[in-house]
Tab-separated table of C-alpha atoms and ligand atoms in Angstrom:
chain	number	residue	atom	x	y	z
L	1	UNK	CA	0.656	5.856	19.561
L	2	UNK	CA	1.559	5.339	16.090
L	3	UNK	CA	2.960	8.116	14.028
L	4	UNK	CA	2.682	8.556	10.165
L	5	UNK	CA	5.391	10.712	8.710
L	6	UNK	CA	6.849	10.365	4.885
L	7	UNK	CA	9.402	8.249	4.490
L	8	UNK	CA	13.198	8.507	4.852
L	9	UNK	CA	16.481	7.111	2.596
L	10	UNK	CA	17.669	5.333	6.166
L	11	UNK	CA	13.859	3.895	6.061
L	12	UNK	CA	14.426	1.562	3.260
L	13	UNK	CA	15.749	-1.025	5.562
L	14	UNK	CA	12.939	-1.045	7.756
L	15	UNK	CA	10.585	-0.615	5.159
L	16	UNK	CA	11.778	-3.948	3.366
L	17	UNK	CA	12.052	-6.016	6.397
L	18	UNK	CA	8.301	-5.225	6.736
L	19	UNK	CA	7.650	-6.139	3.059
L	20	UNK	CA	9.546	-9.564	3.567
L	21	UNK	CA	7.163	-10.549	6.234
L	22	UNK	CA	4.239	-9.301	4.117
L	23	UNK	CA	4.374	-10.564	0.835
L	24	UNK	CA	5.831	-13.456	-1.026
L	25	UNK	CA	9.237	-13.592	-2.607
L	26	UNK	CA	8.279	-12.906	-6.332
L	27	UNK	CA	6.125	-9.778	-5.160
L	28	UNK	CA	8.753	-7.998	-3.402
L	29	UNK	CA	10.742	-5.168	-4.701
L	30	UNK	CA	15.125	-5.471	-4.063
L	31	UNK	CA	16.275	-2.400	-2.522
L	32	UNK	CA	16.934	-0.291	-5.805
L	33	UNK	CA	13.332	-0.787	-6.655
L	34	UNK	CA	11.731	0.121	-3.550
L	35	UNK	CA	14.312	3.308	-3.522
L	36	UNK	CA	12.976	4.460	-7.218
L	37	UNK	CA	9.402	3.511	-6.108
L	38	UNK	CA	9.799	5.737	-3.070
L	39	UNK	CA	11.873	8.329	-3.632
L	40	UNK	CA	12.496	8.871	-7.482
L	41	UNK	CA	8.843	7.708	-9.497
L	42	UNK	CA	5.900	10.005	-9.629
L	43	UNK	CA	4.787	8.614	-5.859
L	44	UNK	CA	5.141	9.194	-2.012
L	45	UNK	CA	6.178	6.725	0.454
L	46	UNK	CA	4.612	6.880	4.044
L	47	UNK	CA	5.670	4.921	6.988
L	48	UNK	CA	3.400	4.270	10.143
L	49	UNK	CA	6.029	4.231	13.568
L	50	UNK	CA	5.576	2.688	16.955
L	51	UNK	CA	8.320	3.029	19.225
L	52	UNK	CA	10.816	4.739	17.204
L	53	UNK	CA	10.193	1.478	14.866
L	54	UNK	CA	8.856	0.782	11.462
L	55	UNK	CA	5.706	-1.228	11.592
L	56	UNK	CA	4.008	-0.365	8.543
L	57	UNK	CA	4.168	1.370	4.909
L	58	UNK	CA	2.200	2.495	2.152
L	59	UNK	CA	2.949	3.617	-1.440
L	60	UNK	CA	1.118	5.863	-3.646
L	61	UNK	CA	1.759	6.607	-7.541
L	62	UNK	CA	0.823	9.186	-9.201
L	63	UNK	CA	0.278	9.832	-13.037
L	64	UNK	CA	0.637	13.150	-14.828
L	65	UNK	CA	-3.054	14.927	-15.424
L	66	UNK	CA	-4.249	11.677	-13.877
L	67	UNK	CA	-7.048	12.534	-11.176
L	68	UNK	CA	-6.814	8.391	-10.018
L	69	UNK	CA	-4.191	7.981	-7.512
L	70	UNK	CA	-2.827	3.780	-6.865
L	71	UNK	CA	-2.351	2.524	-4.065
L	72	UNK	CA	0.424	0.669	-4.926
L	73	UNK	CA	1.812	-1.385	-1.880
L	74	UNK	CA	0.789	-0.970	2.142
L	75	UNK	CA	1.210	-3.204	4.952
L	76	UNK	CA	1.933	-3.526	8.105
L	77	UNK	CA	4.449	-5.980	10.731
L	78	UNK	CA	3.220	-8.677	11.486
L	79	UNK	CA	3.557	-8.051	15.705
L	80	UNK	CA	1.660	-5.200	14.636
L	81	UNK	CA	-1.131	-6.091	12.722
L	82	UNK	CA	-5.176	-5.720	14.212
L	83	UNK	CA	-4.561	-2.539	16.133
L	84	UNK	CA	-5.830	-0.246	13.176
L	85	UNK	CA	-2.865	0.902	11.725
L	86	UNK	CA	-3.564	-0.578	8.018
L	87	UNK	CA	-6.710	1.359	8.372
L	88	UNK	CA	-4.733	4.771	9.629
L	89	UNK	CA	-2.412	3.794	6.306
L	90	UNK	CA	-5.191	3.789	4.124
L	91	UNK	CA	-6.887	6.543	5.402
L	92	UNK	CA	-3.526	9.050	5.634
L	93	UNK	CA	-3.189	7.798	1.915
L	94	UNK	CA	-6.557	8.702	0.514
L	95	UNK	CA	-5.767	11.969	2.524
L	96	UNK	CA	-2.936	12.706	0.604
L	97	UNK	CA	-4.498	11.870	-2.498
L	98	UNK	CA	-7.319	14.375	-2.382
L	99	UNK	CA	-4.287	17.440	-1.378
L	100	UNK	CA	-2.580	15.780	-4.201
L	101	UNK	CA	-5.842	17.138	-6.567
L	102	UNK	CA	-7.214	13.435	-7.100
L	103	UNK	CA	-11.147	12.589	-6.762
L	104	UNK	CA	-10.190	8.423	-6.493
L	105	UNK	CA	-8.274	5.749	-5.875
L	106	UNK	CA	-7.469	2.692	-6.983
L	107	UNK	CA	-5.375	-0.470	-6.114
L	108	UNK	CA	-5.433	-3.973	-7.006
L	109	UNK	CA	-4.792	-6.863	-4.466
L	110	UNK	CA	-4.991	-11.131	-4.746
L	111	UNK	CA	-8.720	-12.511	-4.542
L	112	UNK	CA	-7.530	-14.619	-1.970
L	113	UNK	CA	-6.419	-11.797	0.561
L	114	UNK	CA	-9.064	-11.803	2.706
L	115	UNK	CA	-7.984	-9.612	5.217
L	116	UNK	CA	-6.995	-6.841	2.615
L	117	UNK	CA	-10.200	-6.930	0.629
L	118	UNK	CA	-11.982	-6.569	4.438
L	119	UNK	CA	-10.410	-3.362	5.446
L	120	UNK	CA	-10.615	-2.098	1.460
L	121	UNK	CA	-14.468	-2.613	1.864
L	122	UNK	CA	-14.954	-1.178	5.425
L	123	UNK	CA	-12.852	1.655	4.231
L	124	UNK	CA	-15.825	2.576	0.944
L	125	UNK	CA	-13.946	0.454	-2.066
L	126	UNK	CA	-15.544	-1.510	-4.228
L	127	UNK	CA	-14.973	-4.442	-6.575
L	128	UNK	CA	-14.727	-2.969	-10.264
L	129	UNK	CA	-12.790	-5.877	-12.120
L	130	UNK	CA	-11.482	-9.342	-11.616
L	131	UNK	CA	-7.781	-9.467	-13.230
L	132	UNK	CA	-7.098	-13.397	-14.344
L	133	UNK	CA	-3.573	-14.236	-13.974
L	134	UNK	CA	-2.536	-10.700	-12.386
L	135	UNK	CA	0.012	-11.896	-10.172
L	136	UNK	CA	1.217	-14.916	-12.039
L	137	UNK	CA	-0.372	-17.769	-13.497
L	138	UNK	CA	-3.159	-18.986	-11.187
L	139	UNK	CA	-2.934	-16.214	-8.965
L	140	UNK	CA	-5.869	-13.665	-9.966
L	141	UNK	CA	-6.158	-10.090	-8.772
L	142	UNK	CA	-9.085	-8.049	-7.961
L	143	UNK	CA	-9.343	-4.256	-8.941
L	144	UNK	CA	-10.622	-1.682	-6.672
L	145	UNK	CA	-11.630	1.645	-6.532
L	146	UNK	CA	-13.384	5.078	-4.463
L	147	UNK	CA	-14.361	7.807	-4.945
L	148	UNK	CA	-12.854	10.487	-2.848
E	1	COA	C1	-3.919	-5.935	5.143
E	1	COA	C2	-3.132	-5.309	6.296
E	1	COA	C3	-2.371	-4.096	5.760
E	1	COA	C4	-4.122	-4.853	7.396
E	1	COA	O1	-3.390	-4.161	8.383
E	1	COA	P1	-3.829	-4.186	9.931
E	1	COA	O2	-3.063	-3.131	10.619
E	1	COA	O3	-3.724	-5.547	10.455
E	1	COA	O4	-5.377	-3.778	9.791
E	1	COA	P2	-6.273	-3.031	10.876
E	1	COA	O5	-5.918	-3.506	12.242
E	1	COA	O6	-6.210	-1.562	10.630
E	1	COA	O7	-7.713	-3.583	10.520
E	1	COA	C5	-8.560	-2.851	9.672
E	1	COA	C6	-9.566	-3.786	9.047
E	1	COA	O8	-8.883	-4.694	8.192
E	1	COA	C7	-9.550	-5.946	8.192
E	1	COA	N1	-8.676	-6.972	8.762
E	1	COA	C8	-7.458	-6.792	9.302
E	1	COA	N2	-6.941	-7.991	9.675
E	1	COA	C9	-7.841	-8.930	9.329
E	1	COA	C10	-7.884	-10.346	9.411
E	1	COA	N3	-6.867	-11.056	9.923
E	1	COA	N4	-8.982	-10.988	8.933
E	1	COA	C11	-10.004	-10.293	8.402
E	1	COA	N5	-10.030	-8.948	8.308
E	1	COA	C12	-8.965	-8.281	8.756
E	1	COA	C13	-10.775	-5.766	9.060
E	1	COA	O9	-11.815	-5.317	8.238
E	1	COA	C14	-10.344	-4.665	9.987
E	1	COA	O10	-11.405	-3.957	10.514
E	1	COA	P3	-11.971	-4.318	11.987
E	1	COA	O11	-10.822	-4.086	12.921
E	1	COA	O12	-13.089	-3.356	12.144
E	1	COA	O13	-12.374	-5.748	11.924
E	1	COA	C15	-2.162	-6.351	6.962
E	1	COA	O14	-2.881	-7.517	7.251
E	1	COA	C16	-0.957	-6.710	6.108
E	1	COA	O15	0.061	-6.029	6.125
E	1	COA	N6	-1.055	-7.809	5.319
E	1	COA	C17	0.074	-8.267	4.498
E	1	COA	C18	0.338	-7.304	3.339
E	1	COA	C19	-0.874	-7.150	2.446
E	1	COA	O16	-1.557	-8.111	2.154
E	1	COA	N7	-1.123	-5.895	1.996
E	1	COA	C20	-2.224	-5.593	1.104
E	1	COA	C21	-1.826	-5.851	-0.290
E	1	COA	S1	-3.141	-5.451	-1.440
């Protein structure tokens, strides 16, 4: 059964050896970034556990009088992956974004993701702008959004 809880100082670890298997090297945050991201910005860090292990986080900023919440990073391990617990991510964070007084969300992810832009558009999000160049040159981003 996987568990959701927030996440921990002694998480950071964990959190970035998930990251490292998720993302490429000039997306990922070093350690003092992902500790400001989760622990000190505007933002709540969430991590999904399977047997007492980390196999999946997600990220969530926050602006001041904003009403849009961003989903600003989520995955999951790779050994891991296809047994719903992106989609338990994304659901616990839209959750948390309505208590947190916000009516949508948004997040932007690579046009070439397929498997991220699947479970955004199962999950009610739709395309609202194509970002040229988001990630670096050549790489383009999509911009999503729902209404909660
Ligand atoms: C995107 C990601 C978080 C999905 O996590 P997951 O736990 O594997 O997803 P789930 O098992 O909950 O699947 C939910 C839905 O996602 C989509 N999906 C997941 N894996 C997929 C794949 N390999 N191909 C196509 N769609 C896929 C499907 O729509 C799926 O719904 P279904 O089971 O009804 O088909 C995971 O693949 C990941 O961590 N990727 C690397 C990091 C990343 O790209 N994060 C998003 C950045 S914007």
């Amino acid at each position: 059964m996987v568990t959701i809880r927030m996440a921990k100082k002694e998480d950071i670890s964990g959190i970035l050896a998930v990251e490292r298997e998720s993302f490429e090297e000039y997306l990922r945050y070093s350690p003092a970034e992902m500790r400001y991201l989760l622990f000190e910005a505007n933002s709540e860090g969430w991590v999904a556990e399977m047997d007492g292990k980390i196999a999946g986080y997600y990220i969530l900023l926050f602006r001041k009088n904003a009403r849009v919440a961003r989903l600003y990073s989520i995955a999951v391990a790779e050994e891991w992956r296809g047994k719903g617990i992106g989609r338990a991510l994304l659901q616990h964070a839209e959750k948390r974004a309505i208590e947190r007084g916000c009516s949508a969300m948004h997040l932007e992810v690579k046009t070439t993701n397929c498997s991220a832009i699947d479970l955004y558009t199962k999950n009610g999000y739709s395309q609202v702008e194509i970002l040229p160049d988001y990630y670096k040159k050549g790489v383009h981003g999509i911009r999503m959004e729902k209404r909660l």
